[in-house]
mmCIF file of C-alpha atoms in Angstrom:
data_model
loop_
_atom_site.group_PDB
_atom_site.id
_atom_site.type_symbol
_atom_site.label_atom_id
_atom_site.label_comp_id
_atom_site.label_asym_id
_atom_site.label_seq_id
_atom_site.Cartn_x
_atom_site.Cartn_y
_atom_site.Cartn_z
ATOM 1 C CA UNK A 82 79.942 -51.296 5.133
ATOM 2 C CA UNK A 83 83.350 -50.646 5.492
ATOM 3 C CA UNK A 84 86.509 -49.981 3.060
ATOM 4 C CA UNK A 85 88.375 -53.726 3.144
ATOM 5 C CA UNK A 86 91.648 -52.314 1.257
ATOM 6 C CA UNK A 87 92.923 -49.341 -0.544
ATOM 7 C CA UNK A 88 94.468 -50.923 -3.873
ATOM 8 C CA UNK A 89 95.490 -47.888 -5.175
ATOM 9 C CA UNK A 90 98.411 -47.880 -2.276
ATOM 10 C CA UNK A 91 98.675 -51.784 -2.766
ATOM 11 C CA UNK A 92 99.127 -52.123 -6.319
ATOM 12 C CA UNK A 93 99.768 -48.759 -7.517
ATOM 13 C CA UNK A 94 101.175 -49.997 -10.842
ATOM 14 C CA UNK A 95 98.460 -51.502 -11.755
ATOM 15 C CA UNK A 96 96.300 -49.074 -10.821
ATOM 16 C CA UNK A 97 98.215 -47.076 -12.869
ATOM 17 C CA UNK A 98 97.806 -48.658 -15.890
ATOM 18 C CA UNK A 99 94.136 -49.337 -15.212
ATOM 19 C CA UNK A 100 93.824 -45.319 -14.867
ATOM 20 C CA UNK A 101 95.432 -44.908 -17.954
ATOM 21 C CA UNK A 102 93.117 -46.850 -20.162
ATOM 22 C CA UNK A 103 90.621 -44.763 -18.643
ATOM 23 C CA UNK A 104 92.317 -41.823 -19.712
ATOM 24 C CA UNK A 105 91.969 -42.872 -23.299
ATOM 25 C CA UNK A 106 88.765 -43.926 -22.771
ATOM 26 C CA UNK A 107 87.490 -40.546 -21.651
ATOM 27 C CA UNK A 108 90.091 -38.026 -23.618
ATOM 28 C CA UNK A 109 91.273 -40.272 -26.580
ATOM 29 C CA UNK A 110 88.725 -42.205 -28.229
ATOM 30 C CA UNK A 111 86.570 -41.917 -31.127
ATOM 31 C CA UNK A 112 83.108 -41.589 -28.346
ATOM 32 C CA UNK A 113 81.931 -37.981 -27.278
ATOM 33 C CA UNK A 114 82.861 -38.128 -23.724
ATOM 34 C CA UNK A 115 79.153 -38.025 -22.579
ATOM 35 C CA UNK A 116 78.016 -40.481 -24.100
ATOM 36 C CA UNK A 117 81.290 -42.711 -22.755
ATOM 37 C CA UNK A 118 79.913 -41.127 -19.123
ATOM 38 C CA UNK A 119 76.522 -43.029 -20.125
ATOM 39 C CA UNK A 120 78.211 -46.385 -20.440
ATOM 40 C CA UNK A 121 80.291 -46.169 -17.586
ATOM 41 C CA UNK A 122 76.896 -45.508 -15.786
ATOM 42 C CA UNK A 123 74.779 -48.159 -17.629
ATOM 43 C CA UNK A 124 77.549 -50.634 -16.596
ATOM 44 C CA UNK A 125 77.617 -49.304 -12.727
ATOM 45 C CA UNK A 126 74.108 -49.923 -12.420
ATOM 46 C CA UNK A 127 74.028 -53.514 -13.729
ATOM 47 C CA UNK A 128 76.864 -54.564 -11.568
ATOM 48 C CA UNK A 129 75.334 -52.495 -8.371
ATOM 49 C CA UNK A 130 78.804 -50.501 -7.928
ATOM 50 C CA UNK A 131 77.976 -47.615 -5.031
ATOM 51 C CA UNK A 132 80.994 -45.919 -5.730
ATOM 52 C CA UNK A 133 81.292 -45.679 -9.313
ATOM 53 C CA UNK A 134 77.486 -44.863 -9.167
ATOM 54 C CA UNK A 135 77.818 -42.014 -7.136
ATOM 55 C CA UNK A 136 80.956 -40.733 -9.607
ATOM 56 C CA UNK A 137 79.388 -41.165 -12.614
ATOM 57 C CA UNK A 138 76.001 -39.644 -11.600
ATOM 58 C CA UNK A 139 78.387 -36.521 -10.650
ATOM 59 C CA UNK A 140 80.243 -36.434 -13.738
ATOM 60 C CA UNK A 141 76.911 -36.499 -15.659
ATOM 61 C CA UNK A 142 75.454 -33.543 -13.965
ATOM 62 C CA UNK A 143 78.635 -31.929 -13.868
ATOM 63 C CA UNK A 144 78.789 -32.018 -17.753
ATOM 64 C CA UNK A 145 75.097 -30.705 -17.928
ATOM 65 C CA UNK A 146 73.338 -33.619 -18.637
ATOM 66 C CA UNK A 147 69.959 -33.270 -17.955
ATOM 67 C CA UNK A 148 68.385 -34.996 -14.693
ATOM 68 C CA UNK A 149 65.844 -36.674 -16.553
ATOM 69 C CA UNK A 150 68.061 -38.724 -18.677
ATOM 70 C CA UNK A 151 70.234 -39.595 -15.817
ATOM 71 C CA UNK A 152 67.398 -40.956 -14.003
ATOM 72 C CA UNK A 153 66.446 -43.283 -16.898
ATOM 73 C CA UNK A 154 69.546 -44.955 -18.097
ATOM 74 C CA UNK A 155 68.602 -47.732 -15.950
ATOM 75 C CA UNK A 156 65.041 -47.634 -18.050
ATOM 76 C CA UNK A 157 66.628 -46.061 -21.403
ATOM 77 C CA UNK A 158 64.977 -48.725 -23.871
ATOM 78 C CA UNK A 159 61.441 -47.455 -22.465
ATOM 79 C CA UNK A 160 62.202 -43.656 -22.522
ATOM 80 C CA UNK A 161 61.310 -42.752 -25.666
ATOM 81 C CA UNK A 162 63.367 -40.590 -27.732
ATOM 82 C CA UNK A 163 65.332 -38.999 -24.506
ATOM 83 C CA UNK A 164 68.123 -41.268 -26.027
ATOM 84 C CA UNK A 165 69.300 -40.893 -29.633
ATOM 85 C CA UNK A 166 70.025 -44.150 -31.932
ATOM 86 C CA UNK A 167 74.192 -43.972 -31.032
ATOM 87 C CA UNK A 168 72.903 -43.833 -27.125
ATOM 88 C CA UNK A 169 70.912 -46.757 -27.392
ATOM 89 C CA UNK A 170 73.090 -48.510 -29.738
ATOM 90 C CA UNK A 171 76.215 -47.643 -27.176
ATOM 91 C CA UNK A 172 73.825 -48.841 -23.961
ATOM 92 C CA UNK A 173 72.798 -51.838 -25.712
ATOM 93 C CA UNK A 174 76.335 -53.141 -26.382
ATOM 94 C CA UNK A 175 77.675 -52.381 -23.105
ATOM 95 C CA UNK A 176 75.063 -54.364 -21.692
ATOM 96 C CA UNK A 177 75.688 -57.198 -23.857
ATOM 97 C CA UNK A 178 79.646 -57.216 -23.318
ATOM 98 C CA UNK A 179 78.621 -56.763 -19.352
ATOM 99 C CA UNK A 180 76.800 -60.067 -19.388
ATOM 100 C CA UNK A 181 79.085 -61.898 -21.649
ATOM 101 C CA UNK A 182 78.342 -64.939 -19.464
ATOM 102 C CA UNK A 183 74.466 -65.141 -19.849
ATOM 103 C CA UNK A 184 74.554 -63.057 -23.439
ATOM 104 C CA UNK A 185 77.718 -64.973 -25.336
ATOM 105 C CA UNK A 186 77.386 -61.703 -27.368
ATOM 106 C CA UNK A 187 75.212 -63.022 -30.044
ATOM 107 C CA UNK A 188 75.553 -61.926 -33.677
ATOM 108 C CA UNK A 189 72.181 -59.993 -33.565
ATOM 109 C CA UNK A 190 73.729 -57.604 -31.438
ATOM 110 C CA UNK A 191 76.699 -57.047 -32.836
ATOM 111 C CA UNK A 192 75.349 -56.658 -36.572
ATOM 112 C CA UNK A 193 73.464 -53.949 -33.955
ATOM 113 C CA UNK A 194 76.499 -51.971 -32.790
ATOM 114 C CA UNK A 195 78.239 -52.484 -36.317
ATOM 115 C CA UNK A 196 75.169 -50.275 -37.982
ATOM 116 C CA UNK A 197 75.244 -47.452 -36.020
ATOM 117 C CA UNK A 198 79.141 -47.616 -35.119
ATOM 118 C CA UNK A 199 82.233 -47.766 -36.917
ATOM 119 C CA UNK A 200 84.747 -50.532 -35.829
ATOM 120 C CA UNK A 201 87.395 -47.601 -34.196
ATOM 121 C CA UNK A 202 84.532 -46.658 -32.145
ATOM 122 C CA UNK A 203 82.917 -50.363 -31.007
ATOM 123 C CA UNK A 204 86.320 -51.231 -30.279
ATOM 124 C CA UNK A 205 86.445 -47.536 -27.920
ATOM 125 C CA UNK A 206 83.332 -48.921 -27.059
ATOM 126 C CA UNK A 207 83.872 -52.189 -26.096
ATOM 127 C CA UNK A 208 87.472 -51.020 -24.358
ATOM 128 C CA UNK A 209 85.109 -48.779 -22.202
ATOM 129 C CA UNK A 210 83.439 -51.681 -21.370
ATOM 130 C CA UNK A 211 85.429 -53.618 -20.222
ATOM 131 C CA UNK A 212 87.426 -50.520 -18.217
ATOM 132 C CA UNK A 213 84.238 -49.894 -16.481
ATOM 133 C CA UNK A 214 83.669 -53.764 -15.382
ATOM 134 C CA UNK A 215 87.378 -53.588 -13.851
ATOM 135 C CA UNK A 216 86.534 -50.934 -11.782
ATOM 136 C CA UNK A 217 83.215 -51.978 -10.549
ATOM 137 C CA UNK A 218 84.996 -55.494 -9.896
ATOM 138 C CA UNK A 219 87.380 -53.049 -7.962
ATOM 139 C CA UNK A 220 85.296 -50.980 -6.016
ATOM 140 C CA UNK A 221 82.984 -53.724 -5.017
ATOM 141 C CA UNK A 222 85.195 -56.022 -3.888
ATOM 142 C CA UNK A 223 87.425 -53.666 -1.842
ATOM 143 C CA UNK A 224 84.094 -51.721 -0.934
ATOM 144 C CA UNK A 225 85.337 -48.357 -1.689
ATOM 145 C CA UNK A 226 82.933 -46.169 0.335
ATOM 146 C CA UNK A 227 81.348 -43.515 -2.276
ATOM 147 C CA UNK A 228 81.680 -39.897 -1.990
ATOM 148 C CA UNK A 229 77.962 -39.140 -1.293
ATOM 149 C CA UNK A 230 78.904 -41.781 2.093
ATOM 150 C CA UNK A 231 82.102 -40.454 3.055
ATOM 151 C CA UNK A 232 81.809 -39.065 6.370
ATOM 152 C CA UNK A 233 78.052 -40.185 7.141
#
């Protein structure tokens, strides 16, 4: 699969001001940057994004995060305690917001979010979210060739 477009030299405005969300996403919010990482990851794998899997698997290990629980994000609501309540609360919403289309984002599961987080952080949260499905609408479409790929 090749690259289709490079949209950062195309629109680099509004790359621009995607990037910067992200920089308050990652630096500014009210989330612990890890578990932020965990989202972004979550979110990669539902939408299948090879690029912003790869990243986000490397920024993971990069900040120390144990193997194990990188492995099972994909299977986090059947790996016991290796994810604490705000991890599981955190996954659980971004999956929700992901699939806004098949999930309407019922009550239940914000009643959910709202018990373990305060409404700074589902709004970080949720602002992560949506961040994270830009990208992976980006990189997918444009097929931006991840860095495990790049010269293979």
């Amino acid at each position: 699969m090749s690259k289709r477009l490079d949209y950062n030299q195309i629109a680099p405005a509004g790359m621009k001001a995607l990037n910067g969300l992200y920089g308050y996403a990652t630096t500014q919010s009210s989330l612990p940057t890890e578990l932020v990482d965990l989202v972004f990851l979550r979110i990669s794998q539902i939408n299948n994004c090879a690029f912003c899997l790869d990243m986000h698997t490397r920024d993971l290990l990069k900040k120390e995060q144990p193997i194990e629980k990188i492995a099972l994000v994909q299977a986090w609501r059947e790996a016991g305690n290796l994810f604490d309540a705000r991890e599981r609360a955190a996954l659980a919403w971004a999956e929700t917001v992901t699939r806004v289309a098949e999930t309407g984002v019922p009550d239940s599961a914000y009643e959910a979010a709202r018990a373990v987080f305060d409404e700074r952080e589902l709004v970080d949260l949720t602002l992560a979210t949506g961040l994270m499905n830009a990208y992976n609408r980006m990189g997918i479409s444009f097929r931006t060739t991840p860095q495990a790929a790049v010269g293979k």
